[in-house]
Short mmCIF file of C-alpha atoms in Angstrom, two decimals:
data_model
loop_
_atom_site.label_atom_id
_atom_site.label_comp_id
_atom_site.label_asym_id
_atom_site.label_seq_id
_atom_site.Cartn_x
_atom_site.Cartn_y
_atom_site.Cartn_z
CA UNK A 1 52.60 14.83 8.40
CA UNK A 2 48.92 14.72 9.51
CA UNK A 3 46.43 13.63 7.04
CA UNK A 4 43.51 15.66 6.45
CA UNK A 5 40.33 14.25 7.64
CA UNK A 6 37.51 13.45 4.58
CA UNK A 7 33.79 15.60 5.55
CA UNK A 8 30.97 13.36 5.32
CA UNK A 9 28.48 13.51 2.77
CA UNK A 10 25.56 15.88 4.44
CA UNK A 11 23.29 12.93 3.83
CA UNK A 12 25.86 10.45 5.75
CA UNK A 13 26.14 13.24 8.63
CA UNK A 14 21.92 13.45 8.92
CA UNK A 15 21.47 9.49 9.20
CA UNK A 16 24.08 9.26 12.17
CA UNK A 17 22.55 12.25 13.93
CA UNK A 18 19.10 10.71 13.61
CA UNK A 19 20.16 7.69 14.51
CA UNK A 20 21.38 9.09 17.97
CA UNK A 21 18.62 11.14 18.24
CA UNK A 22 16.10 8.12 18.09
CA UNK A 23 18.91 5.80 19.91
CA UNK A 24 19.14 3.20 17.89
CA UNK A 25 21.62 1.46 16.11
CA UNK A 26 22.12 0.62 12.60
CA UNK A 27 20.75 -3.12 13.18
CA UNK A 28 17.60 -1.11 14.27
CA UNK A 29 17.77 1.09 11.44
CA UNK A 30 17.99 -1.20 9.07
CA UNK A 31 14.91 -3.83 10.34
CA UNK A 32 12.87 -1.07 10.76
CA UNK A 33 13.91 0.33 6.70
CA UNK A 34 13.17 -3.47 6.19
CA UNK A 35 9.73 -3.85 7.43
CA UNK A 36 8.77 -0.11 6.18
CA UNK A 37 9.99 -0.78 2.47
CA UNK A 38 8.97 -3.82 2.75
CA UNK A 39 12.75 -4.84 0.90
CA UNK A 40 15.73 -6.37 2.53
CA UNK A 41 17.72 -3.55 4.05
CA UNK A 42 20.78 -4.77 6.03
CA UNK A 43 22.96 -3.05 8.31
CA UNK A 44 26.02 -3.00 5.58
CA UNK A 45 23.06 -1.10 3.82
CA UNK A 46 23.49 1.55 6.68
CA UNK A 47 26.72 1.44 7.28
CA UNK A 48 27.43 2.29 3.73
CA UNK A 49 24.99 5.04 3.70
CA UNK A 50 26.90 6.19 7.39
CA UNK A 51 30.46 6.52 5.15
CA UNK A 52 28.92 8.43 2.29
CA UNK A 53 29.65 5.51 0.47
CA UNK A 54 26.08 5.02 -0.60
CA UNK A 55 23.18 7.47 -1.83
CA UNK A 56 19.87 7.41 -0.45
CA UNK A 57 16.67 7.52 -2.31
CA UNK A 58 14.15 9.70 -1.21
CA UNK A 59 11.46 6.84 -0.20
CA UNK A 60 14.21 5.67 1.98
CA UNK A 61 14.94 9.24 3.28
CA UNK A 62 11.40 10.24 4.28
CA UNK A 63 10.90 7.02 5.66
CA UNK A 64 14.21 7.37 7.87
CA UNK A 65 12.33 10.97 9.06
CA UNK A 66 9.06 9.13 10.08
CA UNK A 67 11.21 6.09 12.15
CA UNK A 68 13.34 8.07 14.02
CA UNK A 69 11.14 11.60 14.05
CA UNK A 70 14.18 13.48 13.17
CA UNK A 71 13.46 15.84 9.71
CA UNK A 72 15.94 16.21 7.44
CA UNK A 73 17.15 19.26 6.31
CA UNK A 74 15.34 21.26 3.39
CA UNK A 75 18.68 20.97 1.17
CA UNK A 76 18.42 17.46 1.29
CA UNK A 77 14.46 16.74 0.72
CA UNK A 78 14.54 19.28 -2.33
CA UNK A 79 17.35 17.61 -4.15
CA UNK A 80 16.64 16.50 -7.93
CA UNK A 81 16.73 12.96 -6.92
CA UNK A 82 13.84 13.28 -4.53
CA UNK A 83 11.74 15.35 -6.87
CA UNK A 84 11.55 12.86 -8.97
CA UNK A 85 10.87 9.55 -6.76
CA UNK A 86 7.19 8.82 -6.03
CA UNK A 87 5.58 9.59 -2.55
CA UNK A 88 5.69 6.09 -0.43
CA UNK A 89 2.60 5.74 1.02
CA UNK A 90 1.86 3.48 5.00
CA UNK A 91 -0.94 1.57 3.69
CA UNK A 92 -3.44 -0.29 6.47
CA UNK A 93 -4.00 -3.71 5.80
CA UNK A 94 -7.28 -4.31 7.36
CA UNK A 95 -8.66 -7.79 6.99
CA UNK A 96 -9.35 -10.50 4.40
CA UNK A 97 -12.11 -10.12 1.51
CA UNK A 98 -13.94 -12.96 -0.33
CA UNK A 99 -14.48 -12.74 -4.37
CA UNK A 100 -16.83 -15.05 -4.01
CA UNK A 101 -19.71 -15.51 -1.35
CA UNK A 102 -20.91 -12.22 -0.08
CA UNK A 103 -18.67 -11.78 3.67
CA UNK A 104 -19.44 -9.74 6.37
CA UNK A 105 -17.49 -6.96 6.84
CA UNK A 106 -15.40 -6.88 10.61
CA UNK A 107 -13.05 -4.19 9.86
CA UNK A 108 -13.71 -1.97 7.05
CA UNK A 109 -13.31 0.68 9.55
CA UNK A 110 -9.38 1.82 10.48
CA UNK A 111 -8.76 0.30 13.37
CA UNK A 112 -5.28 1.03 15.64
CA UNK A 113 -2.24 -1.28 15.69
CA UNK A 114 -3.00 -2.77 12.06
CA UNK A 115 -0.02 -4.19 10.10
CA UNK A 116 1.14 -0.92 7.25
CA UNK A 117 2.29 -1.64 3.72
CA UNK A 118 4.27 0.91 1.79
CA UNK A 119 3.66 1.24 -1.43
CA UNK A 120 4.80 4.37 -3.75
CA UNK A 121 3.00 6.03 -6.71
CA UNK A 122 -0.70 5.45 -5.36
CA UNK A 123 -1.73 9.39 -5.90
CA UNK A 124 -4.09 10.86 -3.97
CA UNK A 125 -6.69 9.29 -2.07
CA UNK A 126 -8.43 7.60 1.25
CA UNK A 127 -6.20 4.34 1.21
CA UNK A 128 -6.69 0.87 2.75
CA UNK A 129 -5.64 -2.61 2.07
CA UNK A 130 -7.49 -6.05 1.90
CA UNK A 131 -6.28 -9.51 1.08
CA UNK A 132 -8.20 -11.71 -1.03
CA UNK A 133 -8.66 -14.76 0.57
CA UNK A 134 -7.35 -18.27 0.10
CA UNK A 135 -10.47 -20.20 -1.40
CA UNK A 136 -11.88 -16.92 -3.14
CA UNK A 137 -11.32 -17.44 -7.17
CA UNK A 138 -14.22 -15.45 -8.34
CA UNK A 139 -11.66 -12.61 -9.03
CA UNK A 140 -8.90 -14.62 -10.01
CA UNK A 141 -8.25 -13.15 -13.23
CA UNK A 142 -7.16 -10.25 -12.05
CA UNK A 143 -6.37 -10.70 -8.12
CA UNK A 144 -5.79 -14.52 -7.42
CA UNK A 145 -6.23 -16.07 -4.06
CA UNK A 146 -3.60 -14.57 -1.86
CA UNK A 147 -3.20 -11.42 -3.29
CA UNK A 148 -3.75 -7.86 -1.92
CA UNK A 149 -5.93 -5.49 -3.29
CA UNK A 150 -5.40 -1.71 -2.60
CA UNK A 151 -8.53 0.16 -2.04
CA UNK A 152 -8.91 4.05 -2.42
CA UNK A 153 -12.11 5.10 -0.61
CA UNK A 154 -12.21 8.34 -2.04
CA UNK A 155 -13.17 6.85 -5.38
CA UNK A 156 -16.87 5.66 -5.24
CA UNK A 157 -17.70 6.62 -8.98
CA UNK A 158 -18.85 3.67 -10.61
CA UNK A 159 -17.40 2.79 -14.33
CA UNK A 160 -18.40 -0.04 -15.89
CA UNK A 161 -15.59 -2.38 -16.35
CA UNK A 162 -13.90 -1.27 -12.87
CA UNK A 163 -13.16 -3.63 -9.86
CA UNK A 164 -14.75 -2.48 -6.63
CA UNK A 165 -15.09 -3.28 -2.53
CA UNK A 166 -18.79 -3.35 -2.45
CA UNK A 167 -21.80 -3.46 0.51
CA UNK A 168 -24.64 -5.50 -0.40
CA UNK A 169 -26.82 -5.73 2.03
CA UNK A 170 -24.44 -5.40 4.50
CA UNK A 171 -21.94 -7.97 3.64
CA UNK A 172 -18.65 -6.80 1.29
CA UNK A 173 -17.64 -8.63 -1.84
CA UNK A 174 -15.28 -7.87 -4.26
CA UNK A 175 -16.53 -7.56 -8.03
CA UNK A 176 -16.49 -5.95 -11.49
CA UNK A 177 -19.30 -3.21 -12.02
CA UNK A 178 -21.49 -3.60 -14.89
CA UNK A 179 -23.85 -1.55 -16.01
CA UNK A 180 -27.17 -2.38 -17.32
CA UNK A 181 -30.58 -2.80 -16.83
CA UNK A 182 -30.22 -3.95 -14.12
CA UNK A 183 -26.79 -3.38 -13.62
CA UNK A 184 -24.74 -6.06 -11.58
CA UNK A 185 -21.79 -6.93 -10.10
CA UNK A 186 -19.79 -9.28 -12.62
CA UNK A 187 -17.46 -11.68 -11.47
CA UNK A 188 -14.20 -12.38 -13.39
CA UNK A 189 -12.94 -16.10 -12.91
CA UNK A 190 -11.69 -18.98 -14.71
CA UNK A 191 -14.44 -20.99 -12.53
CA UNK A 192 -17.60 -20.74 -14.56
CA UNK A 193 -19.65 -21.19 -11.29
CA UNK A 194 -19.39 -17.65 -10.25
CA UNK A 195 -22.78 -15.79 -11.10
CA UNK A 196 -22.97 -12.23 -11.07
CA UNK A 197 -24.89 -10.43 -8.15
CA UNK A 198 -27.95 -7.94 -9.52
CA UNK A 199 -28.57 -5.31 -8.46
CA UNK A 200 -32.17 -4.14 -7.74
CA UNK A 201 -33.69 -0.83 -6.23
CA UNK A 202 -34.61 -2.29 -2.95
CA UNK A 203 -31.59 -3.79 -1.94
CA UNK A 204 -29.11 -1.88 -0.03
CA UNK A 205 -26.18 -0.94 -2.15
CA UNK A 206 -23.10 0.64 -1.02
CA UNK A 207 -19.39 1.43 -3.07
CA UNK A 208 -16.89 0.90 -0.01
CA UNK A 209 -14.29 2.17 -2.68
CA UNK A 210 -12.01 1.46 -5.69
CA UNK A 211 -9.59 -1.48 -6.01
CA UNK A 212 -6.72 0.32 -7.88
CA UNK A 213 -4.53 -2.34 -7.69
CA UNK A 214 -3.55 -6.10 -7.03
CA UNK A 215 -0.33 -7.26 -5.68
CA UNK A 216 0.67 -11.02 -5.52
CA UNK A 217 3.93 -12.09 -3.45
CA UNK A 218 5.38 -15.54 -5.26
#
């Protein structure tokens, strides 16, 4: 008596099709899910996934679209599940930043070929990424040494009380905005050294953007 064979899961059916289509293997599925999730994603991961014996979330199903270029079908990006998981966003991380002494800045601009962080639930915005340097502690109570700071650029309006990427006279630092008369740029340390930088009319002044938030591997 023959046995029936079991239909894969539409989902399961899409990954092996774009895996062929981008000609790669589930080892090279799952190191590239690895380094864009920035999670450990092994091939039983895939394989799984390959037997319909595993769902996929959406941040892992829009970033299997962008690594092998193959779109999924509209019945499986509007499902309920993918509705309701936050947008992952390829974040450039462009250089280091100081949150102390003033540093110049060598790559504010996007440049090609720069390492990409994803990160979900960011909203809307002009995104980059800096990491606060090693020695810097002027910052530390929010964004110790090591950490990296995510930086919208489309968010220049200054609140006091925010954390900012600033310009000051052409060098970038990372500090609190105060206002005040005059207003200044506050640090936020447990090193009582740290002064805050003032602000006056004839210096040049410049908000690169926002620092939205701090993330700090351990």
């Amino acid at each position: 008596m023959a046995v029936a064979k079991l239909k894969k899961p539409a989902i399961a059916q899409w990954v092996e099709e774009a895996m062929s289509h981008a000609g790669m293997s589930q080892s090279d599925l799952a190191r590239r899910l690895s380094d864009r999730l920035r999670v450990d994603f092994d091939r039983s991961k895939v394989n799984k996934i390959v037997l319909g014996k595993r769902k996929v979330s959406a941040d892992e199903l829009f970033a299997i679209e962008e690594i092998t270029s193959f779109p999924a079908p509209a019945a499986l990006r509007n499902t309920p599940q993918a509705e309701r998981m936050p947008k992952v966003l390829q974040i450039p991380l462009l250089d280091t930043v100081t949150a102390g002494k003033l540093k110049a800045p060598s790559s504010q601009i996007p440049m090609e070929d720069v390492p990409l962080l994803a990160f979900a639930d960011l909203g809307r915005g002009d995104w980059f990424a800096l990491k606060v340097e090693q020695d810097a502690d002027s910052m530390d109570r929010v964004s110790p040494p090591g950490s990296t700071l995510l930086i919208n650029k489309a968010d220049r309006e200054l609140r006091s009380g925010r954390c900012y990427i600033f310009s000051v006279d052409g060098e970038t630092t990372y500090k609190m905005w105060q206002d005040g008369d005059p207003a200044y740029l506050a640090p936020f340390s447990t090193n009582p050294s740290h002064k805050p930088i003032f602000i006056r009319r004839k210096r040049a002044f410049d908000v690169i953007g926002r620092v939205k938030r701090t993330v700090l591997d351990l």
